[in-house]
PDB file of C-alpha atoms in Angstrom:
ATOM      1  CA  UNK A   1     -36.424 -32.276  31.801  1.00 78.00           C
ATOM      2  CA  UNK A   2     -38.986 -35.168  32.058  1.00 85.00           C
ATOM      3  CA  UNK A   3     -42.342 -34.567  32.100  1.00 90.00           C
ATOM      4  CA  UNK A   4     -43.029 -34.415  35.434  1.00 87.00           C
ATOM      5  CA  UNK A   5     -40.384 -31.877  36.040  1.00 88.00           C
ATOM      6  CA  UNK A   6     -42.037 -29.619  33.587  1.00 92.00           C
ATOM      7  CA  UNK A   7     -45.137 -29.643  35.363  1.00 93.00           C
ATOM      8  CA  UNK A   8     -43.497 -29.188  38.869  1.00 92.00           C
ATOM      9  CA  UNK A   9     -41.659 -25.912  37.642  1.00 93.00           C
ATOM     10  CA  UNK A  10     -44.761 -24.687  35.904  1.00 94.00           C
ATOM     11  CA  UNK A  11     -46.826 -25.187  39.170  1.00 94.00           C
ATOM     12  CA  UNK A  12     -43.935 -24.153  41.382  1.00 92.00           C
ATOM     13  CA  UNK A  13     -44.664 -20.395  38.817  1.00 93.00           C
ATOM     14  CA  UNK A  14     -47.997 -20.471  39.887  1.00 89.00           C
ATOM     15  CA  UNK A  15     -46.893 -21.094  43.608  1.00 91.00           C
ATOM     16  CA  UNK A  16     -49.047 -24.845  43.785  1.00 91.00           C
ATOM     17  CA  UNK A  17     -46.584 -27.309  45.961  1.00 91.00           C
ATOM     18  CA  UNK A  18     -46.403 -30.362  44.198  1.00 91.00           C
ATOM     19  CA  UNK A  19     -44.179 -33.805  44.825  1.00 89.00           C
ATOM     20  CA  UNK A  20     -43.021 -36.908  42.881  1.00 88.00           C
ATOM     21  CA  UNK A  21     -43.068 -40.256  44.541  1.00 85.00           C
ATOM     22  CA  UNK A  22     -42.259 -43.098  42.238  1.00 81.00           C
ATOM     23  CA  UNK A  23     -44.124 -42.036  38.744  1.00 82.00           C
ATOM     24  CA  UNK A  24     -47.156 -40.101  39.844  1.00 88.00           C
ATOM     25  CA  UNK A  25     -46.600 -36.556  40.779  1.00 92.00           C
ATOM     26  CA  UNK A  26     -48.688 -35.127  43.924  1.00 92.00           C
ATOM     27  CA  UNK A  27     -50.723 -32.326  43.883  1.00 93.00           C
ATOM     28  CA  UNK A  28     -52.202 -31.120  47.518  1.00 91.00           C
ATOM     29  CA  UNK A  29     -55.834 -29.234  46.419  1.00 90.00           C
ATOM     30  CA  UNK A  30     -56.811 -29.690  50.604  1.00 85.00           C
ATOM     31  CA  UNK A  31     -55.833 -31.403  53.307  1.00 82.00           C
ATOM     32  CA  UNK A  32     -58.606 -34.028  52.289  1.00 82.00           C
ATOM     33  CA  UNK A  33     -58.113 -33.995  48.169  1.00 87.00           C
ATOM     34  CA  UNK A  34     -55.151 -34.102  45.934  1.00 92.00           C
ATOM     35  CA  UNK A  35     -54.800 -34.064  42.386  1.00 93.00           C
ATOM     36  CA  UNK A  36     -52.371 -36.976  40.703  1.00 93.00           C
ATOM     37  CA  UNK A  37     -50.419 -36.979  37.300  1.00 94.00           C
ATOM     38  CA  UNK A  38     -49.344 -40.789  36.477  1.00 93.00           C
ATOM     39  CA  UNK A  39     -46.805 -40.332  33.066  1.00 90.00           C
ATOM     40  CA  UNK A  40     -47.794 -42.775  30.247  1.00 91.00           C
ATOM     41  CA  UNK A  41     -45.769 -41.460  27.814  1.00 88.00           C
ATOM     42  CA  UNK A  42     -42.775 -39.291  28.449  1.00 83.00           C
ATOM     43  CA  UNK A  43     -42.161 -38.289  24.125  1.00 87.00           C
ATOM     44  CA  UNK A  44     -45.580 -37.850  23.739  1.00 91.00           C
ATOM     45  CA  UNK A  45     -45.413 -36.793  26.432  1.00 92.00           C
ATOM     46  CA  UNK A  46     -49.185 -38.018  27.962  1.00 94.00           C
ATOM     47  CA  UNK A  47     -50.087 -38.066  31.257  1.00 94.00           C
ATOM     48  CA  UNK A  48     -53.655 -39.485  33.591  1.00 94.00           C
ATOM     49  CA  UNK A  49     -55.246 -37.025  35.430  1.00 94.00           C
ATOM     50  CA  UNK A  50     -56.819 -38.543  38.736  1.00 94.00           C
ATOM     51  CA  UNK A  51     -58.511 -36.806  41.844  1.00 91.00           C
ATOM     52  CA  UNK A  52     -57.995 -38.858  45.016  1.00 88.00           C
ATOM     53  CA  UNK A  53     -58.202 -38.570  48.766  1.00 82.00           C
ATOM     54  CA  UNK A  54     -54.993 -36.656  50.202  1.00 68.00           C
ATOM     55  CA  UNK A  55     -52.681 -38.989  52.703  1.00 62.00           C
ATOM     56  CA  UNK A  56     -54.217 -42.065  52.367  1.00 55.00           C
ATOM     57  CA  UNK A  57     -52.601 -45.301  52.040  1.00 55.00           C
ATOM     58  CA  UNK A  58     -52.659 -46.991  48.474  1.00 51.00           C
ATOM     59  CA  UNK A  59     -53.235 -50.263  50.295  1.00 52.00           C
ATOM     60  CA  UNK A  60     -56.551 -49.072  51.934  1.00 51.00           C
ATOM     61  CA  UNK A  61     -59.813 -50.889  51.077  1.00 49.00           C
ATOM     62  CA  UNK A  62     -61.284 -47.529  50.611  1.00 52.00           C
ATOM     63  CA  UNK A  63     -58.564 -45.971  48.728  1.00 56.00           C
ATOM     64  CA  UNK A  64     -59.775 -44.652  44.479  1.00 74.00           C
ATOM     65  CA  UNK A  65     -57.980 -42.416  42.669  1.00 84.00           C
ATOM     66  CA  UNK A  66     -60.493 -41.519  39.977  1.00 90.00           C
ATOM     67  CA  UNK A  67     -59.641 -40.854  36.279  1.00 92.00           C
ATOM     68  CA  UNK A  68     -60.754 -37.529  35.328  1.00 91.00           C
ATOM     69  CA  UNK A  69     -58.635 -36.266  32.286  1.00 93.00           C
ATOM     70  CA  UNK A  70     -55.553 -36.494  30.377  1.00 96.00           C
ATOM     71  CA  UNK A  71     -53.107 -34.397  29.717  1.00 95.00           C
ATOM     72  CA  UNK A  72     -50.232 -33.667  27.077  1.00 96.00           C
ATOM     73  CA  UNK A  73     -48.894 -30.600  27.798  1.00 94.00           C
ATOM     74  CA  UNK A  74     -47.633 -28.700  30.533  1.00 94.00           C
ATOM     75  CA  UNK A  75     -50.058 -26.279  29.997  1.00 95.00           C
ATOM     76  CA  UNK A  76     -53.284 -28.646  30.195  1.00 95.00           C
ATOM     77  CA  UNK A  77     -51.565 -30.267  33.045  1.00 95.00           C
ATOM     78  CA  UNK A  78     -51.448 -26.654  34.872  1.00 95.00           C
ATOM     79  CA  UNK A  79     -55.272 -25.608  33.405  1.00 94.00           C
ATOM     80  CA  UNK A  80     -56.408 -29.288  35.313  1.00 94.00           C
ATOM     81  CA  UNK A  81     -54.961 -28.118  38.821  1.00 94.00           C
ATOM     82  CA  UNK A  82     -56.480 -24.634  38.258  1.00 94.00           C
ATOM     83  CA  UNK A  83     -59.960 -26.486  37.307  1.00 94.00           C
ATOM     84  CA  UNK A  84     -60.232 -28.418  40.463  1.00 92.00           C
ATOM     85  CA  UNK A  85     -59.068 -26.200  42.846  1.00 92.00           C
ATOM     86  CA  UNK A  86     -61.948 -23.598  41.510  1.00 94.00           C
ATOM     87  CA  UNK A  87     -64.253 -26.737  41.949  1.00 92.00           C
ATOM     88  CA  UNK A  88     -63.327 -27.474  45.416  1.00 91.00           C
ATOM     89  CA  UNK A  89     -63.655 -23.527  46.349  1.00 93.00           C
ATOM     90  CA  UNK A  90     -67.135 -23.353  44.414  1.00 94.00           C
ATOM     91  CA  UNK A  91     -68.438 -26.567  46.522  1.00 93.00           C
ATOM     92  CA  UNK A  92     -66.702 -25.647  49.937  1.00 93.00           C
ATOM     93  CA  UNK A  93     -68.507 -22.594  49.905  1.00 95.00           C
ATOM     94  CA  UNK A  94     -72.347 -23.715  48.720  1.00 95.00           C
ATOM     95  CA  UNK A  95     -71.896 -26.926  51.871  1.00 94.00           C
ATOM     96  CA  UNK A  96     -71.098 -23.028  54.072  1.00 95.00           C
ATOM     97  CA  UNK A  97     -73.827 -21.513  52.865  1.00 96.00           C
ATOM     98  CA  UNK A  98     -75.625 -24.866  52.727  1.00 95.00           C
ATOM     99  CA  UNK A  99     -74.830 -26.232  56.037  1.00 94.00           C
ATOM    100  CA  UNK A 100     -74.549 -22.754  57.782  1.00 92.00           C
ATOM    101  CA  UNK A 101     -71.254 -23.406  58.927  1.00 88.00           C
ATOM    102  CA  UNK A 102     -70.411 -20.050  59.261  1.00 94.00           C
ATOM    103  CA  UNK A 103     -71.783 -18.277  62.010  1.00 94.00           C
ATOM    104  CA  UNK A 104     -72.723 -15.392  59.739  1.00 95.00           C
ATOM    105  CA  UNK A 105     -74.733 -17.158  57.914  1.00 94.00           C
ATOM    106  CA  UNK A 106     -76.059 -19.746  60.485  1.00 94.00           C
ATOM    107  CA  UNK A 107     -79.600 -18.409  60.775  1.00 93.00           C
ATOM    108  CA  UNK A 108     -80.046 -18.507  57.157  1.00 95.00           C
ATOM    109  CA  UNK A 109     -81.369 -21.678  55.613  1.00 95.00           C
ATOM    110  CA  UNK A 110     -80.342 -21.803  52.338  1.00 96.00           C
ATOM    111  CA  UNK A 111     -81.434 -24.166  49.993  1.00 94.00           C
ATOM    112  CA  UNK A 112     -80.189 -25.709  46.840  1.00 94.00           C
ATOM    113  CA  UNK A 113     -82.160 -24.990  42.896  1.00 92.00           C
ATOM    114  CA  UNK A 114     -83.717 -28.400  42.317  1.00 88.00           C
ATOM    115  CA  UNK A 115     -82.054 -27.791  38.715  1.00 87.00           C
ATOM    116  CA  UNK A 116     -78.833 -24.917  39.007  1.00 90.00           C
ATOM    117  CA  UNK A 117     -76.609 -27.066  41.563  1.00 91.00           C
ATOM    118  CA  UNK A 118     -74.167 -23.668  42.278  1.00 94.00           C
ATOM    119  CA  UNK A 119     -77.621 -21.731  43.036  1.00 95.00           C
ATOM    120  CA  UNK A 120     -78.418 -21.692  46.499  1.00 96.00           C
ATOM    121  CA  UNK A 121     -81.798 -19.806  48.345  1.00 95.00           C
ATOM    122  CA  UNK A 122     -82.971 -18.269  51.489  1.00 95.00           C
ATOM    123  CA  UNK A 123     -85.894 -16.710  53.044  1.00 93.00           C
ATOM    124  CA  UNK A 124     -85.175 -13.439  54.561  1.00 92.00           C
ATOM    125  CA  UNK A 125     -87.832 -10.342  56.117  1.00 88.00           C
ATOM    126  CA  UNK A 126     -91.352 -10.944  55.819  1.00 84.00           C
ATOM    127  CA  UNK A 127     -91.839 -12.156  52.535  1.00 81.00           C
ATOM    128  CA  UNK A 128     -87.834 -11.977  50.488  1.00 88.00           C
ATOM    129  CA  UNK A 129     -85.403 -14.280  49.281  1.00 91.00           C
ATOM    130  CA  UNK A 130     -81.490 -13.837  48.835  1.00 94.00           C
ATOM    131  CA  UNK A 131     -79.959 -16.125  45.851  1.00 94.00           C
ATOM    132  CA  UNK A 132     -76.191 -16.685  45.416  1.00 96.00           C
ATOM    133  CA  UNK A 133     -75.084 -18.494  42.014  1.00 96.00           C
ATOM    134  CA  UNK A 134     -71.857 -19.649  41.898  1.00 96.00           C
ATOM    135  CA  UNK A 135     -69.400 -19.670  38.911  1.00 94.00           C
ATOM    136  CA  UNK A 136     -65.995 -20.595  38.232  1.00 92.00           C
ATOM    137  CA  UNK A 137     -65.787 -18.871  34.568  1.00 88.00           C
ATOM    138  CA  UNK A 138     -61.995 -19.105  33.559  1.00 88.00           C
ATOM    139  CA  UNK A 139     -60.939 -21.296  36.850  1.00 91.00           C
ATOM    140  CA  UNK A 140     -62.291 -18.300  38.824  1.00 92.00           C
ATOM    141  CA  UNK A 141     -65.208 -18.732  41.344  1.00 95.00           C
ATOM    142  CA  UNK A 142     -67.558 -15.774  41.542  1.00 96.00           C
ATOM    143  CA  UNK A 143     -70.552 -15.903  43.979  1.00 97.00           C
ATOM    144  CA  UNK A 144     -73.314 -13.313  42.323  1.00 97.00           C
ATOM    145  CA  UNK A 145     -75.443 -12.026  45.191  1.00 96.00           C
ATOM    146  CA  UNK A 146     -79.432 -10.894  44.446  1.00 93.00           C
ATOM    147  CA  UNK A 147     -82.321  -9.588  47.172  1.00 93.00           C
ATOM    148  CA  UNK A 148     -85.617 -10.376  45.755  1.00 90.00           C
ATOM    149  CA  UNK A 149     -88.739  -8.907  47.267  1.00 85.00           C
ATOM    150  CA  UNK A 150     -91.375 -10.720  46.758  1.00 72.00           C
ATOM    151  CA  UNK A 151     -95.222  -9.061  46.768  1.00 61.00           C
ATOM    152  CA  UNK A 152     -96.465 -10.624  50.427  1.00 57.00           C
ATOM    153  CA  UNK A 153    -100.010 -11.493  48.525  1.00 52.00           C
ATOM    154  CA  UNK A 154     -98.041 -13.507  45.901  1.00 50.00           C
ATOM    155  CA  UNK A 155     -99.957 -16.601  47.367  1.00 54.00           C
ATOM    156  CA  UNK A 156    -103.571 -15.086  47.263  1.00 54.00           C
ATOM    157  CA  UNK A 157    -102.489 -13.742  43.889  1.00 52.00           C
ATOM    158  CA  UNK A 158    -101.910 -17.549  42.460  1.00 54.00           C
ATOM    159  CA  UNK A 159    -104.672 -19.220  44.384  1.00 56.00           C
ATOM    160  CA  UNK A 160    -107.247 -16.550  42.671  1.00 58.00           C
ATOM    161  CA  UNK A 161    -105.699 -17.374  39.197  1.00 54.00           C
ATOM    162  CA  UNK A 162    -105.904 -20.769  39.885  1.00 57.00           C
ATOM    163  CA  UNK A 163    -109.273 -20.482  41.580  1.00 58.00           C
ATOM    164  CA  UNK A 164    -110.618 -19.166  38.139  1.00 53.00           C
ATOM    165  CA  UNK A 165    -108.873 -21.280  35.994  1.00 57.00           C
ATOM    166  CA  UNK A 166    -111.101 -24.376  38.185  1.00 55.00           C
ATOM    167  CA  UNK A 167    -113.988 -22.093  37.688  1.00 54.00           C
ATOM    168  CA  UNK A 168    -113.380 -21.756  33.454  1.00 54.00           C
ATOM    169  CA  UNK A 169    -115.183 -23.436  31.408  1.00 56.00           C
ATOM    170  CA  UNK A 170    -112.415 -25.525  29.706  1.00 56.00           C
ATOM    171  CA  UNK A 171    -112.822 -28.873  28.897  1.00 58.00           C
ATOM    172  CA  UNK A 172    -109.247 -29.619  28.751  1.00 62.00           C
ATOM    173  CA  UNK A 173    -108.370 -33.139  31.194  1.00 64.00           C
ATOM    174  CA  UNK A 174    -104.775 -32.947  33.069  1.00 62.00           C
ATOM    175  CA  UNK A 175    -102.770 -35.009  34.436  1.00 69.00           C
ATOM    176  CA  UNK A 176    -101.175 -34.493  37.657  1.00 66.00           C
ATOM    177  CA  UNK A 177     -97.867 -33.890  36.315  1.00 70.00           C
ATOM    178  CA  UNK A 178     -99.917 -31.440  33.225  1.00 65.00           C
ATOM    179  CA  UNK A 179    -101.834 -29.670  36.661  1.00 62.00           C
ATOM    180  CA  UNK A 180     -97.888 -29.540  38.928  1.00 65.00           C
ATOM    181  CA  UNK A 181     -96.644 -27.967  35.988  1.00 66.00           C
ATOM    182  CA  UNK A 182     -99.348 -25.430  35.368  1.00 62.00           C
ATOM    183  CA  UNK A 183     -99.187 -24.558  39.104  1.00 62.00           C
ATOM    184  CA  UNK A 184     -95.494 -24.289  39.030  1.00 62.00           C
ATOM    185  CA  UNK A 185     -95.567 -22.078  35.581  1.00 62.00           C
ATOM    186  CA  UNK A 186     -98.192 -19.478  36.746  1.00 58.00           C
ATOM    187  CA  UNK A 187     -96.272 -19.239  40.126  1.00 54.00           C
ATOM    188  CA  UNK A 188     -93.266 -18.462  38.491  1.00 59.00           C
ATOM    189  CA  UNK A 189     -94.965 -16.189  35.923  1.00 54.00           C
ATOM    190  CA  UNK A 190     -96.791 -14.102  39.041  1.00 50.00           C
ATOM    191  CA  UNK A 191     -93.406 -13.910  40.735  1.00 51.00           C
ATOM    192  CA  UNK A 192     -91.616 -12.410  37.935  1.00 52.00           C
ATOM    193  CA  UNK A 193     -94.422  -9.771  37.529  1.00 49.00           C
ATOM    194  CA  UNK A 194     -94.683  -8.745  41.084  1.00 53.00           C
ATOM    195  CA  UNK A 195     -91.052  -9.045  42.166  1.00 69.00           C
ATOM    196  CA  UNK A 196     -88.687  -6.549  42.865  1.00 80.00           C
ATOM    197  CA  UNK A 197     -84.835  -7.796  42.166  1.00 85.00           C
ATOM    198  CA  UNK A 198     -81.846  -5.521  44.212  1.00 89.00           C
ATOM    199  CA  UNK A 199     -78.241  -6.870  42.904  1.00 91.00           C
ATOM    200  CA  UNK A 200     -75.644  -6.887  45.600  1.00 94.00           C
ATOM    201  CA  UNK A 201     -73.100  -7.642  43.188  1.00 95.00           C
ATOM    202  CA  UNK A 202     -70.419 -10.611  42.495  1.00 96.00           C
ATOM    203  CA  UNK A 203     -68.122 -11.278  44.981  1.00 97.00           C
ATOM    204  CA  UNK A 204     -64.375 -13.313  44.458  1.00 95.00           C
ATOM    205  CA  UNK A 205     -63.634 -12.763  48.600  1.00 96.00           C
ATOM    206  CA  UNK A 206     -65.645 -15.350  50.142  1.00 96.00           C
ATOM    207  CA  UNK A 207     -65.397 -13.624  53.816  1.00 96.00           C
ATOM    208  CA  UNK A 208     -66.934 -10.915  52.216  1.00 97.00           C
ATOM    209  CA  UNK A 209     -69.700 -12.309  50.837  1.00 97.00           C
ATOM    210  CA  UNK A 210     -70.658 -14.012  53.650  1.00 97.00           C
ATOM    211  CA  UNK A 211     -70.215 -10.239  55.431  1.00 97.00           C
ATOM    212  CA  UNK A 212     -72.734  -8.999  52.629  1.00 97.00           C
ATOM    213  CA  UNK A 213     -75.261 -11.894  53.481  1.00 96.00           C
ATOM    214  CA  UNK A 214     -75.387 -11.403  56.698  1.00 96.00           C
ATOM    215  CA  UNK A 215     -75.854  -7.528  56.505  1.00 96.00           C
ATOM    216  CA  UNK A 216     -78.277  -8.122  53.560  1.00 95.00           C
ATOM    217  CA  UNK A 217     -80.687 -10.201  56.182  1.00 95.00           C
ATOM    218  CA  UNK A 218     -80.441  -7.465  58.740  1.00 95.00           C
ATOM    219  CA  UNK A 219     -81.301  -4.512  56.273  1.00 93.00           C
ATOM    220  CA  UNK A 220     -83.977  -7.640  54.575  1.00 92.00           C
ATOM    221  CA  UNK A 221     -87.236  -5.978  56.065  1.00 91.00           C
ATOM    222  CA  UNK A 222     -86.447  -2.408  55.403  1.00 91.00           C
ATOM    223  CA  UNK A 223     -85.576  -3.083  52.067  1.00 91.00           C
ATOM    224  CA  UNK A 224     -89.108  -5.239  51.315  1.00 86.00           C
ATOM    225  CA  UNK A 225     -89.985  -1.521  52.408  1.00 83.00           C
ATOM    226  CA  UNK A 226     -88.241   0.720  49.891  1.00 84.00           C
ATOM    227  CA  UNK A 227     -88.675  -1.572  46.801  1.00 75.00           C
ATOM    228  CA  UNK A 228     -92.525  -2.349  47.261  1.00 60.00           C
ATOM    229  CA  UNK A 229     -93.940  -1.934  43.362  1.00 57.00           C
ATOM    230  CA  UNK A 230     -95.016   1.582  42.653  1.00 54.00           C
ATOM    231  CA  UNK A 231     -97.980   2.705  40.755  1.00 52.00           C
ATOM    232  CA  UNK A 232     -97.693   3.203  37.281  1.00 50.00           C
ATOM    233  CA  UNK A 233     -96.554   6.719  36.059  1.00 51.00           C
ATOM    234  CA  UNK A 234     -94.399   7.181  39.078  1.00 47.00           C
ATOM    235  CA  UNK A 235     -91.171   7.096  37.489  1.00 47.00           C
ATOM    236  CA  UNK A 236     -91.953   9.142  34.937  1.00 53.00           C
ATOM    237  CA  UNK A 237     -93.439  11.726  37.641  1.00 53.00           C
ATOM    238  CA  UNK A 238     -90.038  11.931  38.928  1.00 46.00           C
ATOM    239  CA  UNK A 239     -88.416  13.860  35.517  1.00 47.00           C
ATOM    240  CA  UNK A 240     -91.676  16.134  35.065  1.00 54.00           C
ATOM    241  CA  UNK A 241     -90.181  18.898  36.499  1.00 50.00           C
ATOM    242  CA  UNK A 242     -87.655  19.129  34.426  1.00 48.00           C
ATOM    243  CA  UNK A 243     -89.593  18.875  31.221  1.00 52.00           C
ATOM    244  CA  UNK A 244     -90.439  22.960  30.970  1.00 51.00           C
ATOM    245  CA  UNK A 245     -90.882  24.708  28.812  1.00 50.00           C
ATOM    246  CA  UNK A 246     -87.278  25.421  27.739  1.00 47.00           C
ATOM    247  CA  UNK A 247     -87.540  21.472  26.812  1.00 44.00           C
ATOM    248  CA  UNK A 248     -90.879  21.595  24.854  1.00 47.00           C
ATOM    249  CA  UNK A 249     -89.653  25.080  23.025  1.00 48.00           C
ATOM    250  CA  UNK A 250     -86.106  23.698  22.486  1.00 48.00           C
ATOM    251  CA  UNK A 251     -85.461  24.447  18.464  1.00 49.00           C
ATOM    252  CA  UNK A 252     -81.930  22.619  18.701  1.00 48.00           C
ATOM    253  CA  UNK A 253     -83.062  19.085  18.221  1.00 43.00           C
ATOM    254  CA  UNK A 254     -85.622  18.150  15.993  1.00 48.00           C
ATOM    255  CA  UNK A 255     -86.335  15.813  13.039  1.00 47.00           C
ATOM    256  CA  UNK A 256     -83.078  16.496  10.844  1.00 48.00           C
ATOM    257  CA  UNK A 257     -80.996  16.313  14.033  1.00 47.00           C
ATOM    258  CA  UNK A 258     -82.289  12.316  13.917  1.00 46.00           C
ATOM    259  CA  UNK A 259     -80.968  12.400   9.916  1.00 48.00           C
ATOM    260  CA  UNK A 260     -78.058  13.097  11.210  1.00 47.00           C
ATOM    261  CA  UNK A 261     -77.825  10.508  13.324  1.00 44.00           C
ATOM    262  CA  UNK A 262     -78.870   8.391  11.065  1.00 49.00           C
ATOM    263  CA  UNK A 263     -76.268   9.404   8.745  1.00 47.00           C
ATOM    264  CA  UNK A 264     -73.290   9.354  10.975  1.00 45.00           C
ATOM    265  CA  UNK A 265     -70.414   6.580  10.360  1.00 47.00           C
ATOM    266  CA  UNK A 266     -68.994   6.333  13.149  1.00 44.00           C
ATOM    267  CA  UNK A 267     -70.812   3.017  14.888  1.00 37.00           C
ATOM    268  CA  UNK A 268     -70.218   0.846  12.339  1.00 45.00           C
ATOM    269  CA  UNK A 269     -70.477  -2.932  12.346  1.00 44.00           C
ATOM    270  CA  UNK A 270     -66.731  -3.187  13.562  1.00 41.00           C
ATOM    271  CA  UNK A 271     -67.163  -1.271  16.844  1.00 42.00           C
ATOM    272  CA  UNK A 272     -69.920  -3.258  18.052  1.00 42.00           C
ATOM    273  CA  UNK A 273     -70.040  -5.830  20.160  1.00 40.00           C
ATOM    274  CA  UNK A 274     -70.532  -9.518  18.543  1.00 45.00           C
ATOM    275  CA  UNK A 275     -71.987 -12.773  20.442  1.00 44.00           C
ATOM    276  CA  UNK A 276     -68.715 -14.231  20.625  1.00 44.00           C
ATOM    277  CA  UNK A 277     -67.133 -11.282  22.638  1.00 44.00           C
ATOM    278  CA  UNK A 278     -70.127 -11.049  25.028  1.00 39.00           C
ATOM    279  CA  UNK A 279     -70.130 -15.164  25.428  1.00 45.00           C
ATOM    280  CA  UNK A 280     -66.242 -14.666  26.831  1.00 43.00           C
ATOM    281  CA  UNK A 281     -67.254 -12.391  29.315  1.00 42.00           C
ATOM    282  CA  UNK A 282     -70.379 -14.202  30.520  1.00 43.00           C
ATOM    283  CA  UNK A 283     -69.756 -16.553  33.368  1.00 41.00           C
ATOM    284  CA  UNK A 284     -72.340 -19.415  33.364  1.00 41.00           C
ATOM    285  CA  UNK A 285     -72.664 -22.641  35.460  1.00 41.00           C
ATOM    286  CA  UNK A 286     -75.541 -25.021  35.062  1.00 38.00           C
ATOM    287  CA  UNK A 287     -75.995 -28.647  37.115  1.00 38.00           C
ATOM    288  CA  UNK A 288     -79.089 -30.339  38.324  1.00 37.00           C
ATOM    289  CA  UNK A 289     -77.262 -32.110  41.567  1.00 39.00           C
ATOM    290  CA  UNK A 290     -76.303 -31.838  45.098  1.00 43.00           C
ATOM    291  CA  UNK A 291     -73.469 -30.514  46.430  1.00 46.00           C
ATOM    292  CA  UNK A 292     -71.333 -33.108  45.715  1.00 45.00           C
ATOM    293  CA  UNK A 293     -72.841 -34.101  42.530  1.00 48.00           C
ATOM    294  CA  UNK A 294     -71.682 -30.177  41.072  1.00 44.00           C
ATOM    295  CA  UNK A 295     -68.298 -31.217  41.683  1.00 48.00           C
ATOM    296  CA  UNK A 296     -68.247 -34.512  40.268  1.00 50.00           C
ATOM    297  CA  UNK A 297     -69.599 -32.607  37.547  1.00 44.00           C
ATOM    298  CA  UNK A 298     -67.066 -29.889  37.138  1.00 43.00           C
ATOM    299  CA  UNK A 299     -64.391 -32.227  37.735  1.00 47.00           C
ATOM    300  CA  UNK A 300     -65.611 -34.566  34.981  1.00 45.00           C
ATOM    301  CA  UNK A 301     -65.313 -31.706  32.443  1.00 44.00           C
TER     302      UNK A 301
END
């Protein structure tokens, strides 16, 4: 079989429709995008990798097919089909979430991370956000959902700081960008210190996610409610009636159980978990773009 016939029965496995028209083979990712394969070397065998506009005449002005990779075997060719139709699924969802296209998610104005492309924002409740980032680890697009409730005297709590900083008597001369900076580094470290983060969890059915959002902006206010900060002491409050006296006089456990421990061979340096393992399991995705600049991006790859 030629090249192209190899790539069509490998897709036609994996249930992708696929055509041949001359010597580029057709690969519908939507109605509006299609992925070609132009042979330039059948022994090789080599192939061009291009992402065009679907159903579109060659002879239009505003026809490009552009080059994104090349491929020499069937298996790259069926990896590069896999890679943009995660892209297209990871950008038609942020311009959803984006553009509130979806009427679930219509009163929610998300906005994108000035430097995370596939991380998207909204306001929710009095004084909460809801973040989605959006990977495609291994050709498959997760959305991770989080509800962060912010403290509502965040503000007051960074204008002191900065009040005082004014009212130091530091002889240190900034710039604008050296004072934006500042600003933007003791917001962020207030946040972190007086935010309270509720996963949702990572979602692979887009309907559903956009079921969770919506739900997760109903519930948004009584939430802020139940995760305000407590005072310190409280959690360990919670387990004080179970520390008796049974616990304190307990004779079972005590410093040669921890030899013992210490001893023992069965955790060894082969049962634990390495970087490399963890890395393969970690989905990341990183861009500093629009919407359509994270899938030039991906697509580029």
């Amino acid at each position: 079989m030629s090249f192209f016939e190899q790539i069509a029965a490998a897709l036609d496995r994996e249930d992708i429709e696929s055509r041949v028209n001359g010597d580029t083979l057709f690969v519908p990712i939507t109605m509006d995008l299609e992925v070609q394969f132009v042979t330039i070397d059948d022994e090789l065998p080599a192939a061009e990798v291009y992402v065009a506009a679907a159903d579109v005449d060659s002879d239009d002005d505003d026809f490009e097919a552009v080059l994104v990779s090349v491929v020499f075997s069937v298996e790259d060719a069926v990896e590069a089909v896999a890679h943009h139709v995660a892209t297209d699924r990871v950008v038609t969802l942020l311009r959803v979430l984006l553009d509130g296209e979806d009427d679930r998610v219509a009163d929610l104005e998300f906005e994108q991370d000035a430097e995370e492309a596939t991380l998207v924002t909204a306001e929710v409740g009095e004084a909460s956000l809801l973040q989605v980032l959006v990977t495609a680890n291994g050709n498959e697009p997760v959305a991770h959902v989080r509800f962060i409730a912010q403290d509502e005297n965040l503000d007051d709590i960074v204008d002191q700081a900065i009040a005082e900083f004014w009212d130091s008597d530091t002889e240190t001369i900034l710039t604008d960008d050296d004072r934006r900076k500042m600003f933007a580094d003791l917001y962020a470290d207030a946040a972190s210190l007086r935010n309270e983060v509720l996963t949702l969890g990572a979602f692979t059915d887009f309907d559903k996610l956009l079921d969770v959002l919506s739900l997760a902006a109903d519930r948004a206010e009584e939430w802020e409610d139940q995760l305000a900060p407590v005072e310190d002491g409280f959690a360990e409050s919670l387990y004080s009636t179970y520390q008796g006296d049974d616990w304190a006089e307990d004779d079972d456990y005590d410093d040669n159980d921890e030899d013992d421990l210490d001893d023992e061979d069965d955790f060894d340096d082969a049962d634990e978990l390495d970087d490399d393992d963890l890395d393969d399991e970690e989905p990341e995705g990183k861009g500093a773009a629009g919407v359509k600049d994270a899938g030039d991006a991906a697509e580029g790859k």
